[in-house]
Backbone as CSV, one residue per row, in Angstrom:
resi,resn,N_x,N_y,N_z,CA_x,CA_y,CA_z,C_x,C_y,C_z
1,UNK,90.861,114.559,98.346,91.871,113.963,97.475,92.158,112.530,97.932
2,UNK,91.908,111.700,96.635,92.145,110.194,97.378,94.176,110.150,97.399
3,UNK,93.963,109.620,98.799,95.266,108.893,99.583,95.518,107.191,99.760
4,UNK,96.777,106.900,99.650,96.589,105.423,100.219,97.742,105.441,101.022
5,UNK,97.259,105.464,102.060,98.545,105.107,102.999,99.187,103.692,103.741
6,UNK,100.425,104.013,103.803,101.011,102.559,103.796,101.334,102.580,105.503
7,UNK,101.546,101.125,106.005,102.194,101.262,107.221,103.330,99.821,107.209
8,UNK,103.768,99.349,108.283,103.794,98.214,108.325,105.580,97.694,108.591
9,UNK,105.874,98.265,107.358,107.441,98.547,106.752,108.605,98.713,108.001
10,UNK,109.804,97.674,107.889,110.569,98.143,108.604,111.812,97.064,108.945
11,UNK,112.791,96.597,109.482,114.309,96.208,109.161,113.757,94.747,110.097
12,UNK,113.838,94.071,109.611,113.678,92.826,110.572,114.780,91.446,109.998
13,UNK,114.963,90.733,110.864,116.013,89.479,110.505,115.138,88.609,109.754
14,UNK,115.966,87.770,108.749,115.624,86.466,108.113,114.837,85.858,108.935
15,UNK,113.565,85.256,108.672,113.052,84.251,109.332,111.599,84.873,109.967
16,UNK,111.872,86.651,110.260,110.285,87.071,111.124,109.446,87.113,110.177
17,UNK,108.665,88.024,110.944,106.875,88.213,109.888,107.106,89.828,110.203
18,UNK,106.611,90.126,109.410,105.843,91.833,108.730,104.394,91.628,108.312
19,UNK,103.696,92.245,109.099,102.275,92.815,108.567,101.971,93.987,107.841
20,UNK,102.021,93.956,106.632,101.848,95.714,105.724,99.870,95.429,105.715
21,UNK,99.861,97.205,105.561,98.673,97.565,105.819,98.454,99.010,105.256
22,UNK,97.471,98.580,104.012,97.169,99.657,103.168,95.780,100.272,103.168
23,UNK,95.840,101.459,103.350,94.271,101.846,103.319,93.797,103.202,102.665
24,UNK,92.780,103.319,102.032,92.600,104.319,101.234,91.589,104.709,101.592
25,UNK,91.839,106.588,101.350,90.551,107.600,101.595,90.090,107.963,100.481
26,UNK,88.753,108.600,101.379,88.229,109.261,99.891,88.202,108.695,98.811
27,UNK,88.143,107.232,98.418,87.828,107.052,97.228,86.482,106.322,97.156
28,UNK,85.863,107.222,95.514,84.356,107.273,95.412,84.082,105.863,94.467
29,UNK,85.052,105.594,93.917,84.372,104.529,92.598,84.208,102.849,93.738
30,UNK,83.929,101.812,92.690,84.066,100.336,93.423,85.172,100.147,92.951
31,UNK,85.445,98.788,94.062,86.834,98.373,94.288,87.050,97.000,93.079
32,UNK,88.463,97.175,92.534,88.606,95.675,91.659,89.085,94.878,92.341
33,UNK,90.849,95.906,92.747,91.601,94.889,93.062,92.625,95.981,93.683
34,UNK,92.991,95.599,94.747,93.938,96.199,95.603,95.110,95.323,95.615
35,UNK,96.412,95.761,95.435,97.421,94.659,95.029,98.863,95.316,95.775
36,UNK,99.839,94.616,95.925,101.093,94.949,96.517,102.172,94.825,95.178
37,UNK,102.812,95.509,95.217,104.242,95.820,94.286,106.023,96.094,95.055
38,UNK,106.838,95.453,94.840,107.564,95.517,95.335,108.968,95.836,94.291
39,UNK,109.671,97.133,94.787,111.097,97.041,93.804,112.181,97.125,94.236
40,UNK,113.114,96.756,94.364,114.329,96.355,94.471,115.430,96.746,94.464
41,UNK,116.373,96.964,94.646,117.670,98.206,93.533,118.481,97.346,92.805
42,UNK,117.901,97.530,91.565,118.306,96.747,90.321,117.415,96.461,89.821
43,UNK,116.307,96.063,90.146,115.237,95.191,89.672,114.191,95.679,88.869
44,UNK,113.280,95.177,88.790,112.259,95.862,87.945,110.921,95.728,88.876
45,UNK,109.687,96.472,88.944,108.699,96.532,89.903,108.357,95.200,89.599
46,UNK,107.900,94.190,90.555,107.072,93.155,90.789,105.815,92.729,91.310
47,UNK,104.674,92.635,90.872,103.924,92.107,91.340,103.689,91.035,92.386
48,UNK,103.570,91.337,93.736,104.059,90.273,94.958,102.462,89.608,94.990
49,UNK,101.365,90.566,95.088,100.147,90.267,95.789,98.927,90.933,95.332
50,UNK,97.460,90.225,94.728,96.847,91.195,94.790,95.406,90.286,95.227
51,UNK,94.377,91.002,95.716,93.124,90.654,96.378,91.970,91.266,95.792
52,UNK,91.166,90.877,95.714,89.733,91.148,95.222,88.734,91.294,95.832
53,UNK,87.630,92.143,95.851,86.213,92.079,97.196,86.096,90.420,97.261
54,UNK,85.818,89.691,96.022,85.365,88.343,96.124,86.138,87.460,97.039
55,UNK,87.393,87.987,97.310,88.628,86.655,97.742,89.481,86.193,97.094
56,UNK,89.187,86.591,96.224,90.282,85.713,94.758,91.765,86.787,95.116
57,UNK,92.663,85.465,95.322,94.042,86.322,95.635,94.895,85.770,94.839
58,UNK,96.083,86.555,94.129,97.040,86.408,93.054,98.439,86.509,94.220
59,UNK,99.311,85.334,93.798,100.911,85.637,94.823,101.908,85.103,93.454
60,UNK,102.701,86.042,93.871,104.203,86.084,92.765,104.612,84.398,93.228
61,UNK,105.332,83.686,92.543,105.540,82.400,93.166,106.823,82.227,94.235
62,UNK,107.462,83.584,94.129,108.337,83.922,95.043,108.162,83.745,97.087
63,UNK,106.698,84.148,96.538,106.088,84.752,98.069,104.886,83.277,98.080
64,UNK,104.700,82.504,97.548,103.879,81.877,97.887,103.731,80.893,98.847
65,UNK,102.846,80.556,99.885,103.425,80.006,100.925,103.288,80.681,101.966
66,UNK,104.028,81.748,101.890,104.588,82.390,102.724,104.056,83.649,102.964
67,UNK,103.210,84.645,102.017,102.897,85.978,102.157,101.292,85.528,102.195
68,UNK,100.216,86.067,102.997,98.995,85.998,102.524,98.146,87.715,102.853
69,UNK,97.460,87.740,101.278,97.103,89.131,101.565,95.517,88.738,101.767
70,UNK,94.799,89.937,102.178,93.834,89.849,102.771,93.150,91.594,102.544
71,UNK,91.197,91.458,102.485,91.071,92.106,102.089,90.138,92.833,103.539
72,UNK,89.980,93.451,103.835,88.698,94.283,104.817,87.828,95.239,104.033
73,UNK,86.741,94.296,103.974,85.292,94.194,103.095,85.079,95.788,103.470
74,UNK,84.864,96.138,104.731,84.752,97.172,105.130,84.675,98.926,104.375
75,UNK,85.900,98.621,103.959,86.681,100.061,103.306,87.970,99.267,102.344
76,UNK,88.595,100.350,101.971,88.874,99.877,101.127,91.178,99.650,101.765
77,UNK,90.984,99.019,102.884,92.080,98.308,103.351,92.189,96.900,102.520
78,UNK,94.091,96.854,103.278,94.301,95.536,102.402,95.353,95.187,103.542
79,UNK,95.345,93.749,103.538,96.876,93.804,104.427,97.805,92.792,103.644
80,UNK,98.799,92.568,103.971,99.885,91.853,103.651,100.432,91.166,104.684
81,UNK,100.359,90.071,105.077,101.119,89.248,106.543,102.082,88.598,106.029
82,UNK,103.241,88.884,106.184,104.315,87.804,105.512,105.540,87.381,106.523
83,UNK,105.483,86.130,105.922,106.091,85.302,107.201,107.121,84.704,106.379
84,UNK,108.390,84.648,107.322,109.941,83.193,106.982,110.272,84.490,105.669
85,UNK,110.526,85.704,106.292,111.225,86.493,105.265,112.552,86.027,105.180
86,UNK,112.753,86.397,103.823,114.206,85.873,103.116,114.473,87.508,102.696
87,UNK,116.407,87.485,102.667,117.018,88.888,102.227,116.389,89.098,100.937
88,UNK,116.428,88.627,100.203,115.526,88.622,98.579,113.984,89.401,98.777
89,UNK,113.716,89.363,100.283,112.547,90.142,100.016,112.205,91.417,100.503
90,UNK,113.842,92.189,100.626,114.022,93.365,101.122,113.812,94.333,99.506
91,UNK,112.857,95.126,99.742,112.202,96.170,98.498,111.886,97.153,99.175
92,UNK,111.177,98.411,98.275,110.374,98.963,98.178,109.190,98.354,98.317
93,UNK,107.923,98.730,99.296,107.019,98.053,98.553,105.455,98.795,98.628
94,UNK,104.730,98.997,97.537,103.997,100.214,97.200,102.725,98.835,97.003
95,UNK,101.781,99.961,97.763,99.822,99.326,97.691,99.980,100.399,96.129
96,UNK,98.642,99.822,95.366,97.602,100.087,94.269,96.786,99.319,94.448
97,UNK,95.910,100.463,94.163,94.278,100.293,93.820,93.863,100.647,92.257
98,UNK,93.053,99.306,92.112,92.030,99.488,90.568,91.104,99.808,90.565
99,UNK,90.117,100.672,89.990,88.847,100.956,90.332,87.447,100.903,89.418
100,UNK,86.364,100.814,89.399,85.606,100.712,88.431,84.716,102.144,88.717
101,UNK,84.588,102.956,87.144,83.282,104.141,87.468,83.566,104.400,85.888
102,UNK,82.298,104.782,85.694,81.992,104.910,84.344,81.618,106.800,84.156
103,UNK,82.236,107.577,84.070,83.870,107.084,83.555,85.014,107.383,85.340
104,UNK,85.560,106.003,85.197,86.853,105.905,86.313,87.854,107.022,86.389
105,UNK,88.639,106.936,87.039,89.768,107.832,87.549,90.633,107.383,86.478
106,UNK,91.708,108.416,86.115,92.663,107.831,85.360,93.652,107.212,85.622
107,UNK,94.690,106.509,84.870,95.156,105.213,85.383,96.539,105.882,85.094
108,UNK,97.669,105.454,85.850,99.411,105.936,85.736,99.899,105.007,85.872
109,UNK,101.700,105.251,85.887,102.689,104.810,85.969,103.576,105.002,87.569
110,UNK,103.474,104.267,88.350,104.542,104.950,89.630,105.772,104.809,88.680
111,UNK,106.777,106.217,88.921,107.439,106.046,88.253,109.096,105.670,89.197
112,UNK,108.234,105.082,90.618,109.021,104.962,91.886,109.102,103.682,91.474
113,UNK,108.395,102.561,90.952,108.344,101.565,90.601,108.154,101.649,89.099
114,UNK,110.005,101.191,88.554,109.857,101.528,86.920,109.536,100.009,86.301
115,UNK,109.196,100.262,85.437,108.204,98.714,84.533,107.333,98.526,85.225
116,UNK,106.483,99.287,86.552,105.203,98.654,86.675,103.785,98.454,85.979
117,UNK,102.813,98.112,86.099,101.721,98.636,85.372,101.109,99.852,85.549
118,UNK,99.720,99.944,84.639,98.784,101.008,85.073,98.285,100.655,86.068
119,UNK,97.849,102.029,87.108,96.999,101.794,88.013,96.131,102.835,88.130
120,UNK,94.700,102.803,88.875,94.210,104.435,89.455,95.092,105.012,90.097
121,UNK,95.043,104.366,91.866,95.935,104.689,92.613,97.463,103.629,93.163
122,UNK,98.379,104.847,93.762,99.773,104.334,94.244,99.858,105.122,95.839
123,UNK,100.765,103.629,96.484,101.121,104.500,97.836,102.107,104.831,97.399
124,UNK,102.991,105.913,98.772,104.160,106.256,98.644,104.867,105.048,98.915
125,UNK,104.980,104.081,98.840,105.811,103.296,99.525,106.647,102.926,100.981
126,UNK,106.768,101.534,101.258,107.747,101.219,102.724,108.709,100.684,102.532
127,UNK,109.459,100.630,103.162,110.540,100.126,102.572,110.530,98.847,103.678
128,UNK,111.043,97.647,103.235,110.901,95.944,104.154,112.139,95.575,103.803
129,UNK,113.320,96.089,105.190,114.848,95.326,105.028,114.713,93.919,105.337
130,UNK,115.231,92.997,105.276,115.547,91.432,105.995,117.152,91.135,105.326
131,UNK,117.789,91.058,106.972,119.139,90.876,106.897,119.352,89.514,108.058
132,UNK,120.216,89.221,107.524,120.894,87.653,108.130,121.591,88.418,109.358
């Protein structure tokens, strides 16, 4: 059964770095795009980050600057290094994976993250406090 497990997550002051780190088993198809989502209480799911086998990386303009994700060609890991956290960037924050196979896995809704998109796969989520 494909898994994606999250690590990384955890209460740090304004100003440090967090390294999130997503990695998935068992999955049989190719990779599109492995991406980060983050939600809020109030908010609506956001698209923070997403990476591609090629390199091509997408950042919310929130995080730009400042978050860089990264892919390990390897398997199908992803990381997230984010640095000069601000309270604004205390979320939820859930890995997905896109996948290509003819015919692919089917695609959902986390419904942990409401308004997000479709995806194959979702982590359970970490949660990333930053307090003054």
């Amino acid at each position: 059964k494909v898994r994606l497990v999250e690590s990384g997550g955890g209460s740090v002051q304004v100003g440090s770095s967090l390294t999130l780190a997503c990695t998935g088993t068992d999955i049989s198809f190719d990779l599109i795009e492995m991406a980060w989502f983050r939600q809020a209480p109030g908010n609506e799911c956001e698209l923070v980050s997403s990476v591609r086998p090629d390199g091509m990386t997408h950042y919310a303009d929130s995080v730009k600057g400042r978050f860089t994700a990264s892919l390990d060609s390897a398997g199908y890991t992803q990381y997230l290094r984010m640095d000069m956290l601000k309270a604004e960037d205390t979320a939820v924050y859930f890995c997905a994976v896109d996948v290509r196979g003819f015919p692919g896995p089917p695609s959902f809704k986390n419904p942990s993250c409401s308004g997000g998109p479709w995806r194959n796969y979702w982590g359970q989520g970490t949660q990333v406090t930053v307090s003054s």
